[in-house]
Short mmCIF file of C-alpha atoms and ligand atoms in Angstrom, two decimals:
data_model
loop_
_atom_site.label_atom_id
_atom_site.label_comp_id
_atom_site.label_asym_id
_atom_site.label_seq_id
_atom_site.Cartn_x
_atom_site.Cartn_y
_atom_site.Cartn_z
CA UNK A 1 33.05 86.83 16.47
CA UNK A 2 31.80 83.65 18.69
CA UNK A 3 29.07 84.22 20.41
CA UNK A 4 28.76 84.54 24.65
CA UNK A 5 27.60 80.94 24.29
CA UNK A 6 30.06 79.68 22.23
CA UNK A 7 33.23 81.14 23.63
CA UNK A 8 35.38 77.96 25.74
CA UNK A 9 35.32 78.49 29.44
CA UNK A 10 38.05 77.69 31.34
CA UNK A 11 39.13 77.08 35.53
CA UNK A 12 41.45 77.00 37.47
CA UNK A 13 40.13 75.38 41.08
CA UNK A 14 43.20 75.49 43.48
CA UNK A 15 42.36 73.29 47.12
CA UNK A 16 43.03 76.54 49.61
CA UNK A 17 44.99 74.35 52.17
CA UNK A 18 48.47 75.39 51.89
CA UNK A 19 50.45 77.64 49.61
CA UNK A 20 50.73 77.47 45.69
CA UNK A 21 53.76 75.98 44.30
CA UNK A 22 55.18 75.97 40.64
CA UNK A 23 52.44 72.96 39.67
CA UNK A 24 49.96 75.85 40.53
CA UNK A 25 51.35 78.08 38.61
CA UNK A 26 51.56 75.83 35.96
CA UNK A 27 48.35 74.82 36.00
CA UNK A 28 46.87 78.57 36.36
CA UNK A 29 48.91 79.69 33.51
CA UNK A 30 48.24 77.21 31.08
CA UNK A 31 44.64 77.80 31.58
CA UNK A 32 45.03 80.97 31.24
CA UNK A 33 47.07 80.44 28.19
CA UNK A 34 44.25 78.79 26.63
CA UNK A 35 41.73 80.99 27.56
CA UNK A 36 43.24 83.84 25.67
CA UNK A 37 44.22 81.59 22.44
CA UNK A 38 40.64 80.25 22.44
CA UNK A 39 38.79 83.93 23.18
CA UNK A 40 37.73 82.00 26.10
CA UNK A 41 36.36 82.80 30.04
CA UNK A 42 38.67 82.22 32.64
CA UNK A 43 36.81 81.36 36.23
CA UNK A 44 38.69 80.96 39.78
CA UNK A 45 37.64 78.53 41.89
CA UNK A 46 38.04 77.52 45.62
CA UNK A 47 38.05 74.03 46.32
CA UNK A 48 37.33 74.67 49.81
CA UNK A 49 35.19 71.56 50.89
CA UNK A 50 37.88 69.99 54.03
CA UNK A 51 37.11 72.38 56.73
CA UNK A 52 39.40 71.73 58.99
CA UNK A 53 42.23 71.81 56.09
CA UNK A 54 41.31 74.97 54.35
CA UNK A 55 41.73 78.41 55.61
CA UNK A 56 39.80 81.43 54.43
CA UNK A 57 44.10 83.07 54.57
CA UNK A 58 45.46 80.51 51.91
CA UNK A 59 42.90 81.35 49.76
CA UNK A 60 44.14 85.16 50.11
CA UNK A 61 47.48 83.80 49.48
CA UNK A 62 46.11 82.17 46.36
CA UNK A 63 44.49 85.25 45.08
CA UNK A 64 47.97 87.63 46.01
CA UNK A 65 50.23 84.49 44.38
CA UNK A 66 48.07 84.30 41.03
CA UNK A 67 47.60 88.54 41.01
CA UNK A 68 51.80 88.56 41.12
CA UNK A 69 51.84 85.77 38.64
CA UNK A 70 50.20 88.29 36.32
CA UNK A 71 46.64 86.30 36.11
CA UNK A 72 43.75 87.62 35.72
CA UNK A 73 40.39 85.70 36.81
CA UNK A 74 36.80 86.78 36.57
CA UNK A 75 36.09 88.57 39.72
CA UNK A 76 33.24 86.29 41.43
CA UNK A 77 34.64 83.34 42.48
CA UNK A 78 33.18 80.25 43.33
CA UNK A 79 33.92 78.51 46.92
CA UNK A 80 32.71 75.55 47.47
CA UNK A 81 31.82 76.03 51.37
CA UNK A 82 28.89 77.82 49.94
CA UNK A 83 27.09 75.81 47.94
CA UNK A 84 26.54 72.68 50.09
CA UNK A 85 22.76 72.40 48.57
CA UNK A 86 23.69 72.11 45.36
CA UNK A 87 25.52 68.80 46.34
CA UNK A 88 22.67 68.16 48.47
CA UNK A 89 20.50 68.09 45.52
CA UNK A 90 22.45 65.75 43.30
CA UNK A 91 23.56 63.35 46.58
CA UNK A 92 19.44 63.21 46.28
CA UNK A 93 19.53 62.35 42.97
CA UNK A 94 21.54 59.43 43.16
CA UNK A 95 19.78 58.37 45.80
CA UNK A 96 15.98 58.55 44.56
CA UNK A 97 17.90 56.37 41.67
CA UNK A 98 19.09 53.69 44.70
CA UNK A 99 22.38 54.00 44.01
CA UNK A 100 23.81 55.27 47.58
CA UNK A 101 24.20 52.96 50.76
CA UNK A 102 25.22 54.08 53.91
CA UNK A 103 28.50 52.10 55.05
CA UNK A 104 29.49 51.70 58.31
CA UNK A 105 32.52 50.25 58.30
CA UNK A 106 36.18 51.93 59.85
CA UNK A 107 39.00 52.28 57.54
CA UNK A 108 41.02 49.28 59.76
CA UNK A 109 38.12 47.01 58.75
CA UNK A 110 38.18 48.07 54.95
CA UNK A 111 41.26 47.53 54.89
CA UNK A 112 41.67 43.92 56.48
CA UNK A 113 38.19 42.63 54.63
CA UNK A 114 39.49 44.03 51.25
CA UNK A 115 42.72 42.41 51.32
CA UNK A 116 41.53 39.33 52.42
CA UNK A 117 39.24 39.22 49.15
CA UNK A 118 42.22 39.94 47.42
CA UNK A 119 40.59 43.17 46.02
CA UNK A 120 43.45 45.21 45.08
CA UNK A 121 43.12 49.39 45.12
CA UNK A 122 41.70 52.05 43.27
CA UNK A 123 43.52 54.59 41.44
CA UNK A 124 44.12 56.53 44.32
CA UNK A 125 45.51 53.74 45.95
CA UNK A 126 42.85 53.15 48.47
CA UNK A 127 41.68 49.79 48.94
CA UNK A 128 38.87 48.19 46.94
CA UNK A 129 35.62 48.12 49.19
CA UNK A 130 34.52 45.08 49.89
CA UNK A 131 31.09 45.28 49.64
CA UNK A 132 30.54 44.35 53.66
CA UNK A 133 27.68 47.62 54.05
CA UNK A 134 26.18 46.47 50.33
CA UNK A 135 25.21 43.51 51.55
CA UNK A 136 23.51 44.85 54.66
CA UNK A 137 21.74 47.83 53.31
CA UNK A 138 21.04 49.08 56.99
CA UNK A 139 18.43 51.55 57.40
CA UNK A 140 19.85 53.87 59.38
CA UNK A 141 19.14 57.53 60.44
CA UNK A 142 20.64 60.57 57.88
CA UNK A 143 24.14 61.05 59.06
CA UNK A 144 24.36 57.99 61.48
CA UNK A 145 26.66 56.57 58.97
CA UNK A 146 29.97 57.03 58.22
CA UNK A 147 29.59 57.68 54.29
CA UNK A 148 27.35 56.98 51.76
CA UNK A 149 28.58 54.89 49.05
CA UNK A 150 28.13 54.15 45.52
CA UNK A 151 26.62 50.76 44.51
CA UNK A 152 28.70 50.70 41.29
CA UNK A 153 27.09 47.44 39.77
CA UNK A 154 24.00 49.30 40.06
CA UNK A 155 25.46 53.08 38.52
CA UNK A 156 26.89 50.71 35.75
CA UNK A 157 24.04 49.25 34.90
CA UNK A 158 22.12 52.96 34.99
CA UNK A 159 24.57 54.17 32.45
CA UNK A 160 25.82 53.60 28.83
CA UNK A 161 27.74 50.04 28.58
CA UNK A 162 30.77 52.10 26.85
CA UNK A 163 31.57 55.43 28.35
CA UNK A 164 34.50 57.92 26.86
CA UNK A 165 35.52 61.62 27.14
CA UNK A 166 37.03 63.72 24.99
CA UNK A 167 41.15 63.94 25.60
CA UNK A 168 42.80 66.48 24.04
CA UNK A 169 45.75 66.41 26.93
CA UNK A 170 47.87 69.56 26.13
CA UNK A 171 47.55 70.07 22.08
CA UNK A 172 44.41 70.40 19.79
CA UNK A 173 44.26 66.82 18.65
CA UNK A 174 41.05 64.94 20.36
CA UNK A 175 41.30 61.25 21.35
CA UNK A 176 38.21 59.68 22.47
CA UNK A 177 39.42 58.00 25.62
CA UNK A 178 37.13 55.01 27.19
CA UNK A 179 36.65 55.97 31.07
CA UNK A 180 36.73 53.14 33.23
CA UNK A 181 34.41 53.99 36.35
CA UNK A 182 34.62 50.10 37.54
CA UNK A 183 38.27 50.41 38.89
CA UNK A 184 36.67 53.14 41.67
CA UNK A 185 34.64 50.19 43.36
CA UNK A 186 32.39 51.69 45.75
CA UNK A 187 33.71 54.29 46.50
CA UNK A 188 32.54 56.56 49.32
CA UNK A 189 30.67 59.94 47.76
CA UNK A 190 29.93 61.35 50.97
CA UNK A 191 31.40 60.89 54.24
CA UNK A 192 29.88 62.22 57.59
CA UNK A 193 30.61 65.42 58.32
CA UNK A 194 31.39 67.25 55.11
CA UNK A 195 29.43 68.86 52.19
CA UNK A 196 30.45 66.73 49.73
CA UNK A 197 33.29 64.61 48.13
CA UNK A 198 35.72 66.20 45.00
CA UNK A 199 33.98 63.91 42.80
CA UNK A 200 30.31 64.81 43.44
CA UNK A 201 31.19 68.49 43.81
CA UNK A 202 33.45 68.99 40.95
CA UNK A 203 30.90 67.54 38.38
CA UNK A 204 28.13 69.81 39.86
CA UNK A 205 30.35 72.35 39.91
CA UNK A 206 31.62 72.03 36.21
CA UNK A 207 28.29 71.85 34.85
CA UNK A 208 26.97 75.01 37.06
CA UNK A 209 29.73 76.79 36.24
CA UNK A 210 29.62 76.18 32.42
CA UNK A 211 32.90 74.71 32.17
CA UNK A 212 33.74 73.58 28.34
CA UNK A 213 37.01 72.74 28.93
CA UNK A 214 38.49 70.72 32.59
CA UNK A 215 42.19 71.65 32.27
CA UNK A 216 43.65 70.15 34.82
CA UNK A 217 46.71 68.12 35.87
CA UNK A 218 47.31 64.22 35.00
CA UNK A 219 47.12 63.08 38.32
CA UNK A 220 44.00 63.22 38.06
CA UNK A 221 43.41 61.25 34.67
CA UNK A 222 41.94 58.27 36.40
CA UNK A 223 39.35 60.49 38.25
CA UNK A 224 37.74 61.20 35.23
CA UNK A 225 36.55 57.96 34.66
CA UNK A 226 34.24 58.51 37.96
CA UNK A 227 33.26 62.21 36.53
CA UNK A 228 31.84 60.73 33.55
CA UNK A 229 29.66 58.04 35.14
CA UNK A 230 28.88 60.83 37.39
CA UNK A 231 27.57 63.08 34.96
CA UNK A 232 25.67 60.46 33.19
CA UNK A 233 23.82 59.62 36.50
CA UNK A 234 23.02 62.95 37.40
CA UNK A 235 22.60 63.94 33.38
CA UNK A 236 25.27 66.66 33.56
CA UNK A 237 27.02 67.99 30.53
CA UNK A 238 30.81 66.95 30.13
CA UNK A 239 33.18 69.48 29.44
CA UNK A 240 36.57 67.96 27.15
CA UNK A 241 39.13 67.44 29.07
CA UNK A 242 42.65 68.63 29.05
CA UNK A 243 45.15 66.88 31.39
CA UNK A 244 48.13 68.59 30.93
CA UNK A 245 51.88 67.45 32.70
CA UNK A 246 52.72 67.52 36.47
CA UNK A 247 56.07 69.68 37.54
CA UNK A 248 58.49 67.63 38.86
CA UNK A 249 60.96 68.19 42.48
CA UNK A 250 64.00 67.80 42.80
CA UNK A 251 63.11 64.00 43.45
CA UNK A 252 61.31 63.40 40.42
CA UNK A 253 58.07 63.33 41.97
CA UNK A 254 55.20 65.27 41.54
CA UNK A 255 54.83 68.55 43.24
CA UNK A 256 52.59 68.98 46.44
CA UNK A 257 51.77 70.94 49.51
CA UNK A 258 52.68 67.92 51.45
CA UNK A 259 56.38 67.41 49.54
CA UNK A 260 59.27 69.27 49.75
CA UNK A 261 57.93 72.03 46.98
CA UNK A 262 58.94 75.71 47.41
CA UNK A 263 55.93 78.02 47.65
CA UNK A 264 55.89 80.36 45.36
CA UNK A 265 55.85 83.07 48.16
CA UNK A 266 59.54 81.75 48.98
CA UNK A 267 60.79 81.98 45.54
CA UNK A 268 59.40 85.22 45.67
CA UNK A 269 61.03 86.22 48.63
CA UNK A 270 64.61 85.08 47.36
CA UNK A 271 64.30 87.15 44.11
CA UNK A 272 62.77 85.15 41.95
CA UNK A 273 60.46 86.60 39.56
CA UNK A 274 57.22 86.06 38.10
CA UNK A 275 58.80 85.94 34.42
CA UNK A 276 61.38 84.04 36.23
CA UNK A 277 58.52 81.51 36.29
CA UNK A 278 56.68 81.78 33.23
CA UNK A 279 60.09 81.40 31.58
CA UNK A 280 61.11 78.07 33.77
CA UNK A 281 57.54 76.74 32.95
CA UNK A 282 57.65 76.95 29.43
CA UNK A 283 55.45 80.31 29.12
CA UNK A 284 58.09 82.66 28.08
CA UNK A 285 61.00 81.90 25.93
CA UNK A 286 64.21 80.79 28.43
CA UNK A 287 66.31 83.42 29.36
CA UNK A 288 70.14 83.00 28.38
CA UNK A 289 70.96 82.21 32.38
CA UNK A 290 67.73 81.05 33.81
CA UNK A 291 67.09 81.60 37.17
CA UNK A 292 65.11 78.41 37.94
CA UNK A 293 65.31 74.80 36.00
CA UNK A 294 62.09 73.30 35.81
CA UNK A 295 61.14 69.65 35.07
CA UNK A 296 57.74 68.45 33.56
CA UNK A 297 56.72 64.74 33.69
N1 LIG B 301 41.22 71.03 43.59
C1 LIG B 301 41.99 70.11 42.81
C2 LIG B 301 43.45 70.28 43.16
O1 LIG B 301 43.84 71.29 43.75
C3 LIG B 301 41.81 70.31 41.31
C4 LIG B 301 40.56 69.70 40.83
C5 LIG B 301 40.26 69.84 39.35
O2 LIG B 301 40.89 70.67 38.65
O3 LIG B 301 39.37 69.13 38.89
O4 LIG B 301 44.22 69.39 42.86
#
């Protein structure tokens, strides 16, 4: 029998700003799945950080949508909203290391100085910063600016010339996958106003937390990159890393609260069930007339 230490911990760490949908649930169950193969913990949560985006009734929603799925979490969940000094703490961190700058620029002039340097985007698709606040280093007042920023040459050099993290996608086979921080830029870390950024707060999270194994969706594959330089900065453990596929609309394109994706609330109001579900998503063997057709990228 593994021991408390050794057993694989698991989340699932929904965004509460609109209602699940069937990449949730995907995501949820094959956590879930995992945790009960592996013997493992299975933690909830709340990625609650945008304020004016996030409302304390999605994440009730959440909690009634993954209860009906038939998921169980352990009980104390974590919301971000209330742990802003633990991201204070590692925001000081990088900073006593001199790898912050406070950038004052608007995203109009980003965008016009970036192209103009022919800088290209990162892998969110945000344009490349330039570098204009860098080159300033303004002393400024705590909060005057609009973000802070990371000096990447700098967090480069700070860290281990090759980085990599341990891919095991949705199987048991590990690849050692090299992350590739550079194609972030400088990005912004903080910006005025709010606790923290995903990045910062998901790595301080993760290692608070435990977390052995980050199951989460592809779309966030290049984001890793970041988290690793991240936790070798701030000397955080990293978990392996399990990006599993994205569920598919009717368009082909990956499923999200802004799209055209049916809540799972509305399936659930026209009669669709949650085996239904676990069925369509590959949980439960198909059903000779299946109620829903599912498609995973
Ligand atoms: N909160 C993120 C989302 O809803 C997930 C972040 C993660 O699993 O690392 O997409």
């Amino acid at each position: 029998m593994a021991n408390a230490q050794q057993r694989p911990v698991y989340r699932f760490a929904p965004t509460p700003n609109g209602r699940l949908h069937l990449g949730h649930a995907y995501s949820a169950l094959i956590n879930a799945q995992s945790a009960e193969r592996f013997g493992g913990r299975l933690l909830l949560r709340m990625e609650d950080l945008d304020r004016s985006r996030c409302k304390p009734a999605y994440e009730m929603a959440a909690i009634e949508d993954l209860a009906w799925l038939g998921l169980t979490f352990e009980p104390s969940i974590r919301r971000q909203s209330e742990h802003p000094a633990d991201y204070e703490a590692a925001y000081r961190d990088l900073e006593a290391q001199g790898l912050l700058y406070p950038c004052f620029c608007a995203k109009s002039e980003i965008e016009k100085a970036s192209a103009a340097a022919g800088l290209g985007h990162d892998p969110d698709g945000a344009p490349l910063y330039p570098g204009t606040c860098r080159a300033r280093r303004i002393e400024a007042p705590q909060g005057a600016a609009r973000a802070l920023r990371l000096d990447m040459a700098r967090a480069l050099a700070r860290a281990p010339r090759e980085l990599f993290w341990r891919e095991f996608g949705e199987g048991e086979r590990e690849r050692l996958q090299r992350a590739d921080p550079a194609a972030w830029g400088d990005i912004a870390l903080k910006r005025r106003g709010a606790a923290a950024t995903y990045h910062v707060a998901v790595v301080v999270d993760d290692a608070l937390q435990g977390v052995t194994d980050a199951m989460r969706g592809r779309d966030l594959f290049a984001a890793t990159s970041l988290h690793r330089l991240l936790q070798e900065l701030l000397k955080l453990p990293a978990p392996r890393y399990r990006h599993h596929r994205l569920v598919l609309d009717a368009k082909g394109e990956k499923m999200s609260k802004s799209a055209s994706s049916t809540p799972l609330v509305r399936l659930r109001q026209e009669g669709v069930s949650a085996a239904d579900i676990r069925a369509a998503l590959g949980f439960a063997p198909a059903p000779a007339q299946p109620r829903l057709a599912v498609r995973l990228s």
